[in-house]
């Protein structure tokens, strides 16, 4: 009977990798002379390394006196034996499969793959790292020498592979830290902290290998039709991106900027949906929620360009301030983009995957970068009509129509804020009845508005046009109804409304906006004036720009704070603020209304720039009587007697604002008769400081 021969069993993946580790470590210790640090007079610098390479018997051995010469000789013998079997060694099948897939995707050479394998393993294995530390601090040149020896590669090939223009660096997979000297592991910088574990794990696709750096974008929640307020921009942007995706055009980059929550990210997703392409986000934080720094994000961007160059895809690079504006001019520290200026400029001209770059602000970004973007598009807050539609869709089943209009009336409420608040309410919706759900939503929105320094919804609601407002019952030196018809035809006017407080100036602006069906943008002193030099001018410019882009009616209240006579200015910034306002008024092509109680102090140049100055005065006796009758009907009170009307007509400084004040008092101090209403009006008038007759102007 023949004796059956047993074939040697195939090494397990663990045995395979351990054999490779042992070979690499022996090359480090013997040819690269790491033994000079590793082998000490009475032991080893790292016992774990000693056990792994096969000289562990010398550790804590009472029967064997430590002889470093003999140990070095034994290391040389182990190295010779390891080299003899080096040709039969191969990385585990999982790592080999991942490297093959990655090589095909990115275009890695065999040398690139060998170097990337080593970098992944030294980042993954502590013992190999400890062994490499015996080589001490290495500069970039020595790193090339070490890798060439450890991996048995041609030095010139290694040098090329690690160069700034090599595939490893261009793809962001691996770069050499050229900032001075360091240990080998620290000099080999992988794409991400998790890359080593991912490449060494089970067979992984591209998205798995890019985890923590790039991820598929969330599904689009909006359509391009939700961005009607930037139709002009989309009319160029959409076909341009479509053509770029179809033809493979390189260097396609679009810069979108606007206040947080204006829908920039959602627009990117809506564009990808409309164009039928994939969208990938460059991560701004890792799996642990820690922020990813600008340098690392640029590496991720490079990898995404390499990974998705053959796919119909776009890249979304949000919060680009991390790259373009993370320096500090005060201390002379350059931003990440400025440090990599030449590389980034080339990238913006040569990237193969169209990229949408998103930022909350365009300030302090080097114009040299902005010039290289194909399009720079500002994302304003959607106009009111657009906001109403988005709020109605986002808050369906939570808000009734009145609440929708109230929420949409706040221009500071960005769509993202409303969407998040609605999600919170729906999450706990089963515990709330409809009325409480609506109140809960408005409560959340108010807290968000207040946190941003804006008025809450209820306060904004109080500032809306009173339902009793009637332009025919305002005492002005111009026929206000005819004026509205003329502005409706021209859609261009610059009006100065002046007169005592409460005479209906601001109310007329609100009434006119509704009459013209235009979004109303109201600004007060506190909205525009800043304690920082130059900031007020920027705020004024932004107000006019926003009104222009939204085709809205711009109403600036208490404009005397911005247009004081420059001849009386005490500070230089007072002059520059007036100059900014005058410049913006001069070129503004929409409807602009300025209201003031102190027209006599306005700068003469400002008065010349207004197309029409309208004087609002105290109510005429007949107007006061008609207005009283309407309020009495609304309060379900009996009509006023002749005696009460006579007393009303005797009030010569009565304004529509006085009537509104009495009605507000009625909420906590009920007005029970016409006589009581007139008495309350008389009290309002008695508190007023005598006002000199207004200065008249020819319209």
XYZ file of C-alpha atoms in Angstrom:
699
model
C 0.000 0.000 0.000
C 1.385 3.366 -1.103
C 2.064 5.922 1.480
C -0.062 9.024 0.739
C 1.986 12.164 0.521
C 0.572 15.214 2.263
C 0.889 18.417 0.292
C 1.827 21.398 2.429
C -1.287 23.282 3.356
C -1.815 26.676 1.722
C -0.832 29.509 4.072
C -3.737 31.268 5.667
C -4.262 35.013 5.024
C -2.872 35.682 8.503
C 0.231 33.603 7.795
C 0.664 35.315 4.429
C 0.616 38.788 5.890
C 2.848 37.788 8.801
C 5.434 36.427 6.380
C 5.378 39.696 4.445
C 5.683 41.672 7.674
C 8.662 39.559 8.738
C 10.435 40.075 5.402
C 9.899 43.847 5.487
C 11.038 44.112 9.106
C 14.190 42.104 8.478
C 15.001 44.374 5.517
C 14.570 47.345 7.832
C 16.765 45.823 10.520
C 19.548 44.373 8.344
C 20.149 46.116 4.964
C 18.836 49.454 6.299
C 20.759 48.974 9.585
C 17.821 49.423 11.901
C 19.525 46.854 14.136
C 21.803 49.627 15.409
C 18.882 51.048 17.318
C 16.975 47.809 17.742
C 19.686 45.672 19.334
C 20.844 47.187 22.610
C 23.637 46.066 24.956
C 21.360 43.961 27.163
C 18.171 43.557 25.117
C 15.930 45.012 22.441
C 14.339 48.427 22.004
C 11.061 46.703 21.079
C 10.376 43.202 22.443
C 7.289 42.738 20.242
C 9.418 43.274 17.140
C 12.005 40.804 18.437
C 9.401 38.078 18.908
C 7.894 38.745 15.482
C 11.138 38.515 13.498
C 12.287 35.351 15.345
C 14.765 36.427 18.015
C 12.350 36.358 20.925
C 14.236 33.566 22.681
C 16.702 36.177 23.928
C 14.040 37.984 25.929
C 14.089 37.356 29.707
C 16.033 34.114 29.255
C 17.877 33.198 32.486
C 19.775 30.417 30.756
C 21.070 32.572 27.948
C 23.319 35.596 28.400
C 22.356 38.336 25.944
C 25.023 38.656 23.251
C 24.276 41.441 20.816
C 26.890 40.241 18.287
C 25.239 36.830 18.159
C 21.810 38.449 17.872
C 22.946 40.514 14.867
C 24.328 37.385 13.267
C 21.039 35.588 13.840
C 19.116 38.532 12.286
C 21.313 38.290 9.169
C 20.576 34.548 8.912
C 16.843 35.172 9.299
C 17.037 37.854 6.628
C 18.765 35.513 4.164
C 16.125 32.844 4.778
C 13.303 35.343 4.328
C 14.769 36.619 1.052
C 14.975 33.060 -0.230
C 11.202 32.684 0.022
C 10.335 36.300 -0.896
C 9.296 35.423 -4.454
C 6.553 33.111 -3.167
C 4.990 35.759 -0.919
C 1.804 37.505 -1.977
C -0.615 39.789 -0.156
C -3.915 38.311 1.073
C -6.579 37.844 -1.591
C -8.844 40.587 -0.195
C -6.088 43.200 -0.287
C -4.973 42.002 -3.720
C -8.521 42.253 -5.107
C -9.025 45.731 -3.684
C -5.711 46.942 -5.084
C -6.511 45.499 -8.522
C -9.867 47.241 -8.553
C -8.314 50.484 -7.362
C -5.536 50.274 -9.945
C -8.071 49.919 -12.763
C -10.209 52.754 -11.437
C -7.482 55.317 -10.801
C -4.714 54.104 -13.111
C -2.135 52.914 -10.569
C 1.088 51.291 -11.738
C 2.511 48.174 -10.098
C 4.949 50.362 -8.167
C 2.084 52.587 -7.020
C 0.209 49.539 -5.765
C 3.185 48.142 -3.862
C 3.827 51.482 -2.136
C 0.145 51.956 -1.289
C -0.030 48.428 0.145
C 2.957 49.130 2.387
C 1.527 52.474 3.519
C -1.803 50.843 4.388
C -0.080 48.050 6.335
C 2.256 50.312 8.319
C -0.764 52.440 9.287
C -2.645 49.281 10.236
C -0.010 47.313 12.160
C 1.669 48.676 15.284
C 4.578 46.193 15.228
C 5.617 47.105 11.682
C 5.382 50.768 12.658
C 7.556 50.201 15.732
C 10.132 48.400 13.634
C 10.249 51.251 11.095
C 10.870 53.691 13.953
C 14.317 52.143 14.389
C 15.288 54.051 11.228
C 14.743 57.305 13.091
C 13.654 60.593 11.566
C 13.587 60.530 7.763
C 13.438 63.294 5.186
C 11.665 62.861 1.859
C 14.789 61.616 0.092
C 15.427 58.940 2.707
C 11.779 57.839 2.508
C 12.365 56.987 -1.152
C 15.491 54.993 -0.270
C 13.727 53.104 2.504
C 10.733 52.137 0.363
C 12.940 51.071 -2.530
C 14.857 48.717 -0.193
C 11.924 47.383 1.841
C 9.772 46.728 -1.238
C 12.682 45.700 -3.509
C 11.780 48.330 -6.095
C 13.816 50.511 -8.425
C 14.626 53.780 -6.645
C 13.809 55.935 -9.655
C 10.398 54.294 -9.987
C 9.667 54.947 -6.314
C 10.763 58.552 -6.640
C 8.461 59.067 -9.616
C 5.547 57.339 -7.895
C 5.885 59.580 -4.838
C 6.308 62.782 -6.854
C 3.798 65.621 -6.747
C 2.634 64.742 -10.262
C 2.400 60.997 -9.645
C -0.930 59.165 -9.656
C -0.802 58.567 -5.904
C -0.563 62.286 -5.151
C -2.930 63.410 -7.934
C -5.563 60.954 -6.747
C -5.097 61.982 -3.117
C -4.612 58.343 -2.091
C -1.106 58.857 -0.704
C 1.162 61.850 -0.325
C 4.572 62.269 1.276
C 4.780 64.867 3.995
C 7.592 67.078 2.741
C 7.565 69.429 5.727
C 10.815 68.403 7.379
C 11.749 65.044 8.913
C 9.589 62.442 10.610
C 9.107 58.748 11.241
C 8.186 56.604 8.246
C 4.510 56.122 9.113
C 3.987 59.846 9.622
C 5.664 60.675 6.327
C 3.214 58.474 4.396
C -0.123 60.292 4.571
C -3.116 58.221 3.440
C -6.375 59.587 2.099
C -8.200 59.112 5.410
C -7.773 57.567 8.843
C -10.036 54.679 7.875
C -8.510 53.969 4.453
C -6.016 51.378 5.723
C -8.714 49.325 7.455
C -10.993 49.545 4.410
C -8.381 48.487 1.835
C -7.301 45.584 4.064
C -10.847 44.406 4.717
C -13.318 42.553 2.547
C -13.563 43.421 -1.144
C -14.660 47.043 -1.249
C -16.107 49.237 -3.974
C -15.065 52.809 -4.660
C -17.586 54.351 -2.283
C -16.470 52.096 0.562
C -12.835 53.101 0.072
C -13.834 56.774 0.072
C -15.765 56.532 3.337
C -15.229 59.522 5.640
C -14.051 61.575 2.649
C -16.698 61.424 -0.087
C -20.248 60.117 0.022
C -23.322 60.011 -2.229
C -25.382 63.143 -1.746
C -28.825 62.946 -0.141
C -31.827 62.682 -2.503
C -33.211 65.961 -3.812
C -36.222 67.282 -1.890
C -36.889 70.204 -4.243
C -37.226 70.721 -7.982
C -35.600 73.371 -10.134
C -39.052 74.966 -10.352
C -38.651 75.834 -6.652
C -35.852 78.200 -7.635
C -37.819 80.549 -9.854
C -36.172 83.527 -8.161
C -32.880 82.658 -9.902
C -34.358 81.704 -13.279
C -31.879 83.905 -15.133
C -28.937 82.048 -13.580
C -30.487 78.613 -14.089
C -31.195 79.418 -17.737
C -27.405 79.466 -18.227
C -26.270 77.005 -15.573
C -28.503 74.041 -16.438
C -27.654 73.734 -20.151
C -23.986 74.402 -19.421
C -23.762 71.518 -16.950
C -25.773 69.286 -19.261
C -23.359 69.969 -22.111
C -20.348 69.431 -19.855
C -21.648 66.052 -18.677
C -22.427 64.985 -22.241
C -19.137 66.001 -23.822
C -16.785 65.355 -20.891
C -15.676 68.984 -20.775
C -12.861 69.558 -18.278
C -12.411 72.433 -15.857
C -16.118 72.899 -15.110
C -16.544 74.716 -11.779
C -19.468 76.765 -10.459
C -19.356 78.893 -7.295
C -22.658 79.289 -5.400
C -22.735 81.691 -2.470
C -25.419 83.005 -0.158
C -26.538 83.155 3.451
C -26.872 79.849 5.349
C -30.123 78.045 4.638
C -30.927 79.729 1.324
C -31.025 76.353 -0.418
C -27.589 76.073 -2.024
C -27.128 72.369 -1.236
C -30.695 71.588 -2.243
C -30.159 73.411 -5.529
C -27.118 71.231 -6.238
C -29.198 68.114 -5.592
C -32.072 69.415 -7.717
C -29.623 70.088 -10.557
C -28.228 66.550 -10.347
C -31.750 65.134 -10.373
C -32.776 67.238 -13.367
C -29.604 66.294 -15.271
C -29.892 62.595 -14.424
C -26.416 62.321 -12.914
C -24.873 61.190 -9.641
C -23.843 63.759 -7.029
C -21.091 63.123 -4.480
C -20.397 65.267 -1.399
C -16.899 66.050 -0.157
C -17.211 65.364 3.567
C -16.791 68.206 6.046
C -16.758 65.853 9.051
C -15.693 62.261 9.663
C -17.666 59.308 11.017
C -17.073 60.512 14.584
C -18.500 63.949 13.811
C -15.108 65.646 14.019
C -14.428 68.357 11.400
C -12.270 67.471 8.409
C -9.661 70.171 7.819
C -9.265 71.986 4.527
C -6.119 70.144 3.453
C -7.777 66.778 3.982
C -10.918 67.931 2.123
C -8.833 68.902 -0.905
C -7.300 65.413 -0.796
C -10.792 63.937 -0.791
C -11.741 66.153 -3.730
C -8.722 64.899 -5.681
C -9.678 61.305 -4.948
C -13.250 61.894 -6.070
C -11.981 63.404 -9.336
C -9.934 60.252 -9.939
C -12.608 57.796 -8.816
C -15.559 59.261 -10.713
C -13.910 60.582 -13.858
C -15.543 57.850 -15.952
C -19.039 58.277 -14.476
C -21.811 60.721 -15.254
C -21.409 62.570 -12.005
C -20.883 65.925 -10.314
C -19.104 66.760 -7.059
C -20.543 68.996 -4.339
C -17.895 70.809 -2.287
C -19.868 72.561 0.465
C -18.535 74.995 3.080
C -15.527 75.912 0.941
C -14.583 78.554 3.521
C -12.633 75.661 5.088
C -10.302 75.847 2.096
C -10.444 79.390 0.740
C -10.819 81.387 3.935
C -9.199 79.426 6.772
C -6.144 81.668 7.049
C -5.535 84.628 9.318
C -4.449 87.857 7.668
C -3.752 89.491 11.022
C -1.040 86.940 11.817
C 0.031 86.411 8.211
C -1.239 82.837 8.024
C -2.263 81.828 4.514
C -5.404 79.849 3.771
C -5.196 76.240 2.590
C -6.050 77.386 -0.937
C -3.304 80.012 -0.928
C -0.742 77.442 0.226
C -1.777 75.241 -2.693
C -2.471 78.094 -5.112
C -0.690 76.716 -8.161
C -2.171 73.260 -7.681
C -5.679 74.578 -7.072
C -5.528 76.861 -10.106
C -4.536 73.887 -12.258
C -7.341 71.843 -10.740
C -9.934 74.498 -11.545
C -8.746 74.405 -15.134
C -8.343 70.631 -15.541
C -10.746 68.758 -13.212
C -12.652 66.079 -15.096
C -15.758 65.925 -12.882
C -17.938 69.097 -12.853
C -17.879 70.586 -9.367
C -20.284 72.859 -7.491
C -18.440 74.874 -4.821
C -20.710 76.273 -2.068
C -19.980 79.058 0.383
C -21.933 81.210 2.832
C -19.932 84.264 1.850
C -17.786 85.473 -0.999
C -15.837 87.898 1.157
C -12.099 87.435 1.678
C -11.804 84.876 -1.114
C -8.832 85.601 -3.341
C -10.097 87.098 -6.651
C -7.473 85.008 -8.432
C -9.533 81.931 -7.539
C -12.914 83.486 -8.308
C -11.764 84.397 -11.809
C -11.279 80.737 -12.584
C -14.873 79.719 -11.888
C -17.107 79.437 -14.936
C -20.016 80.989 -13.080
C -20.378 82.780 -9.741
C -24.016 82.756 -8.633
C -25.515 84.374 -5.558
C -28.336 82.545 -3.785
C -30.753 85.094 -2.241
C -33.552 84.268 0.163
C -36.544 83.318 -2.039
C -39.156 86.080 -2.554
C -42.366 85.935 -0.557
C -44.514 84.225 -3.174
C -41.864 81.567 -3.617
C -41.513 81.207 0.150
C -45.266 80.726 0.564
C -45.253 77.861 -1.924
C -42.256 76.195 -0.288
C -43.678 76.627 3.225
C -47.029 75.271 2.046
C -45.346 72.138 0.656
C -42.874 71.689 3.500
C -45.454 72.192 6.257
C -48.398 70.416 4.625
C -50.731 69.122 7.320
C -49.099 71.246 10.019
C -49.968 74.861 9.132
C -53.209 76.354 7.859
C -53.196 78.994 5.123
C -53.027 81.964 7.500
C -50.051 80.451 9.303
C -48.363 79.702 5.970
C -48.602 83.368 5.001
C -47.361 84.428 8.420
C -44.333 82.152 8.276
C -43.555 83.127 4.689
C -43.746 86.827 5.582
C -40.364 86.594 7.322
C -37.624 87.012 4.690
C -35.042 85.868 7.244
C -36.552 82.376 7.450
C -34.506 80.211 5.114
C -36.160 77.102 3.595
C -33.795 74.772 5.450
C -34.854 76.218 8.818
C -38.549 75.727 8.050
C -37.924 72.200 6.785
C -36.032 71.155 9.937
C -38.681 72.628 12.230
C -41.433 70.827 10.311
C -39.529 67.530 10.629
C -39.258 67.999 14.401
C -42.990 68.650 14.730
C -43.905 65.674 12.541
C -41.645 63.448 14.642
C -43.783 64.149 17.708
C -46.961 64.802 15.736
C -48.851 61.874 17.252
C -48.736 63.612 20.641
C -50.013 66.973 19.360
C -53.398 68.056 18.060
C -53.349 70.260 14.918
C -53.534 73.553 16.841
C -50.675 72.596 19.153
C -48.618 71.311 16.218
C -48.918 74.662 14.451
C -47.982 76.547 17.621
C -45.035 74.206 18.197
C -43.755 74.844 14.683
C -44.004 78.617 15.059
C -42.323 78.356 18.465
C -39.337 76.563 16.906
C -39.142 79.075 14.080
C -39.265 81.993 16.518
C -36.383 80.560 18.511
C -34.338 80.182 15.347
C -35.110 83.741 14.242
C -34.231 85.176 17.647
C -30.988 83.192 17.745
C -30.046 84.839 14.430
C -30.916 88.299 15.769
C -34.204 88.697 13.866
C -37.722 89.555 15.008
C -39.977 86.560 15.822
C -42.983 85.778 13.643
C -45.555 87.326 15.978
C -43.591 90.543 16.113
C -43.367 90.548 12.349
C -47.091 89.891 12.194
C -47.719 92.917 14.396
C -45.760 95.034 11.950
C -47.897 94.000 8.988
C -50.443 96.280 7.346
C -53.556 96.687 9.560
C -56.710 95.383 7.832
C -58.374 98.771 8.395
C -55.715 100.633 6.403
C -57.198 102.724 3.598
C -54.959 104.974 1.526
C -57.988 107.213 0.898
C -58.106 107.991 4.623
C -54.544 109.273 4.784
C -53.972 113.021 4.644
C -51.182 113.493 2.083
C -50.396 116.288 -0.338
C -50.466 113.808 -3.218
C -53.374 111.639 -4.379
C -52.091 108.305 -3.097
C -54.367 106.095 -5.197
C -53.354 107.804 -8.428
C -49.730 107.618 -7.344
C -50.074 103.851 -6.876
C -51.546 103.459 -10.367
C -48.641 105.410 -11.869
C -46.032 103.309 -10.063
C -47.842 100.129 -11.117
C -47.340 101.168 -14.726
C -43.687 102.217 -14.466
C -42.455 99.815 -11.753
C -39.784 102.359 -10.945
C -39.983 105.114 -8.320
C -37.954 106.699 -5.532
C -40.273 108.246 -2.953
C -39.602 110.169 0.226
C -42.548 110.034 2.615
C -42.225 112.567 5.413
C -44.369 113.864 8.210
C -45.231 113.332 11.890
C -45.134 109.831 13.401
C -48.230 107.688 12.921
C -49.525 109.524 9.836
C -49.374 106.360 7.702
C -46.040 106.602 5.889
C -44.842 103.053 6.560
C -48.399 101.776 6.192
C -48.566 103.266 2.709
C -45.397 101.416 1.745
C -46.901 98.147 2.910
C -50.197 98.914 1.183
C -48.401 99.787 -2.040
C -46.420 96.519 -2.001
C -49.666 94.538 -1.723
C -51.298 96.678 -4.410
C -48.360 96.048 -6.775
C -48.111 92.366 -5.738
C -44.430 92.834 -4.956
C -42.450 91.322 -2.093
C -41.844 93.904 0.607
C -38.395 94.334 2.116
C -38.493 96.525 5.219
C -35.308 97.755 6.863
C -34.921 99.842 10.002
C -31.913 101.539 11.509
C -31.033 98.509 13.625
C -31.031 96.288 10.532
C -28.460 98.349 8.656
C -26.280 100.330 11.056
C -23.277 98.489 12.494
C -20.655 99.480 15.039
C -17.946 98.084 12.753
C -16.327 100.442 10.272
C -17.545 99.794 6.736
C -20.182 97.284 7.791
C -23.103 99.748 7.541
C -22.176 100.541 3.940
C -22.093 96.815 3.142
C -25.517 96.354 4.747
C -26.993 99.212 2.739
C -25.539 97.818 -0.476
C -26.871 94.353 0.350
C -30.375 95.720 0.979
C -30.533 97.346 -2.449
C -28.995 94.309 -4.147
C -31.501 91.993 -2.521
C -34.447 94.187 -3.491
C -33.141 94.276 -7.055
C -32.724 90.499 -7.264
C -36.141 89.797 -5.720
C -37.900 92.517 -7.728
C -39.219 93.776 -4.405
C -40.363 97.053 -2.950
C -37.593 98.371 -0.709
C -38.819 100.332 2.307
C -36.271 101.958 4.624
C -37.818 103.473 7.725
C -36.276 106.373 9.655
C -34.073 107.118 6.648
C -32.866 110.338 8.297
C -30.393 108.092 10.172
C -28.657 107.382 6.834
C -29.178 110.618 4.919
C -28.219 113.325 7.418
C -26.815 116.517 5.984
C -23.128 115.761 5.403
C -22.291 119.338 6.292
C -23.162 118.521 9.905
C -21.242 115.221 10.037
C -18.711 114.832 12.839
C -17.279 111.467 11.859
C -15.913 110.285 8.509
C -18.066 107.155 8.574
C -21.200 109.332 8.694
C -20.190 110.817 5.337
C -19.330 107.446 3.761
C -22.667 105.997 4.876
C -24.565 108.857 3.213
C -22.432 108.486 0.095
C -23.227 104.779 -0.091
C -26.950 105.420 0.250
C -26.869 108.132 -2.428
C -24.939 105.901 -4.811
C -27.365 103.036 -4.376
C -30.385 105.313 -4.809
C -28.908 106.722 -8.008
C -28.606 103.363 -9.767
C -31.608 101.564 -8.258
C -34.184 100.667 -10.908
C -37.026 99.361 -8.718
C -39.467 100.869 -6.245
C -37.783 102.488 -3.251
C -39.608 104.238 -0.413
C -37.871 106.130 2.379
C -39.869 107.396 5.353
C -38.787 109.995 7.884
C -40.186 112.181 10.635
C -37.313 114.677 10.280
C -37.130 115.758 6.674
C -35.483 119.106 7.525
C -32.208 117.351 8.415
C -31.823 115.351 5.202
C -28.851 115.938 2.932
C -29.817 118.232 0.007
C -28.279 115.799 -2.485
C -30.546 113.071 -1.166
C -33.655 115.202 -1.595
C -32.713 115.803 -5.235
C -32.442 112.084 -5.869
C -36.026 111.365 -4.771
C -38.454 111.425 -7.698
C -41.233 112.626 -5.412
C -41.477 113.930 -1.868
C -44.869 113.270 -0.273
C -45.983 115.052 2.901
C -48.149 113.016 5.296
C -50.056 115.192 7.761
C -52.554 114.804 10.613
C -55.994 113.510 9.699
C -58.611 115.897 8.354
C -61.821 116.032 10.450
C -63.808 114.118 7.836
C -61.164 111.402 7.536
C -61.056 111.006 11.321
C -64.860 110.605 11.443
C -64.858 107.958 8.691
C -62.029 106.059 10.345
C -63.790 106.129 13.734
C -66.941 104.717 12.144
C -65.036 101.781 10.675
C -63.349 100.926 13.958
C -66.637 101.127 15.866
C -68.216 98.675 13.449
C -65.265 96.337 13.886
C -65.643 96.487 17.671
C -69.437 96.041 17.385
C -70.089 99.363 19.156
C -72.894 101.876 18.561
C -72.154 104.780 16.168
C -70.780 108.008 17.592
C -73.177 110.833 18.426
C -72.828 114.350 17.003
C -71.397 115.489 20.305
C -68.748 112.749 20.202
C -67.949 113.524 16.556
C -67.592 117.199 17.438
C -65.050 116.330 20.105
C -63.235 114.100 17.605
C -63.004 116.910 15.032
C -61.450 119.150 17.658
C -58.394 116.827 17.828
C -56.072 118.561 15.367
C -53.061 116.241 15.719
C -54.844 112.931 15.240
C -53.182 110.196 13.141
C -54.127 106.702 11.904
C -51.507 105.402 14.325
C -53.567 106.723 17.234
C -56.532 104.588 16.165
C -54.287 101.519 15.947
C -52.950 102.229 19.451
C -56.476 102.381 20.921
C -57.423 99.113 19.249
C -54.338 97.453 20.727
C -55.345 98.786 24.155
C -58.741 97.183 23.676
C -57.117 93.767 24.068
C -56.421 94.395 27.735
C -58.487 97.539 28.490
C -61.793 97.096 26.613
C -63.263 100.116 24.831
C -66.993 99.882 25.561
C -68.425 102.882 23.677
C -67.749 105.518 21.041
C -67.265 108.071 23.799
C -64.602 105.893 25.403
C -62.872 105.475 22.026
C -62.788 109.248 21.474
C -61.537 109.781 25.013
C -58.689 107.313 24.402
C -57.812 109.117 21.163
C -57.740 112.437 23.034
C -55.319 110.938 25.555
C -53.026 109.807 22.736
C -53.068 113.289 21.198
C -52.409 115.011 24.535
C -49.119 113.139 24.935
C -47.649 114.394 21.677
C -44.952 117.031 21.549
C -46.148 119.989 19.466
C -44.884 119.564 15.932
C -43.871 122.476 13.736
C -45.636 122.666 10.375
C -43.870 120.348 7.897
C -41.668 121.750 5.186
C -43.417 121.390 1.864
C -41.881 120.250 -1.432
C -43.159 120.397 -4.959
C -43.734 116.899 -6.267
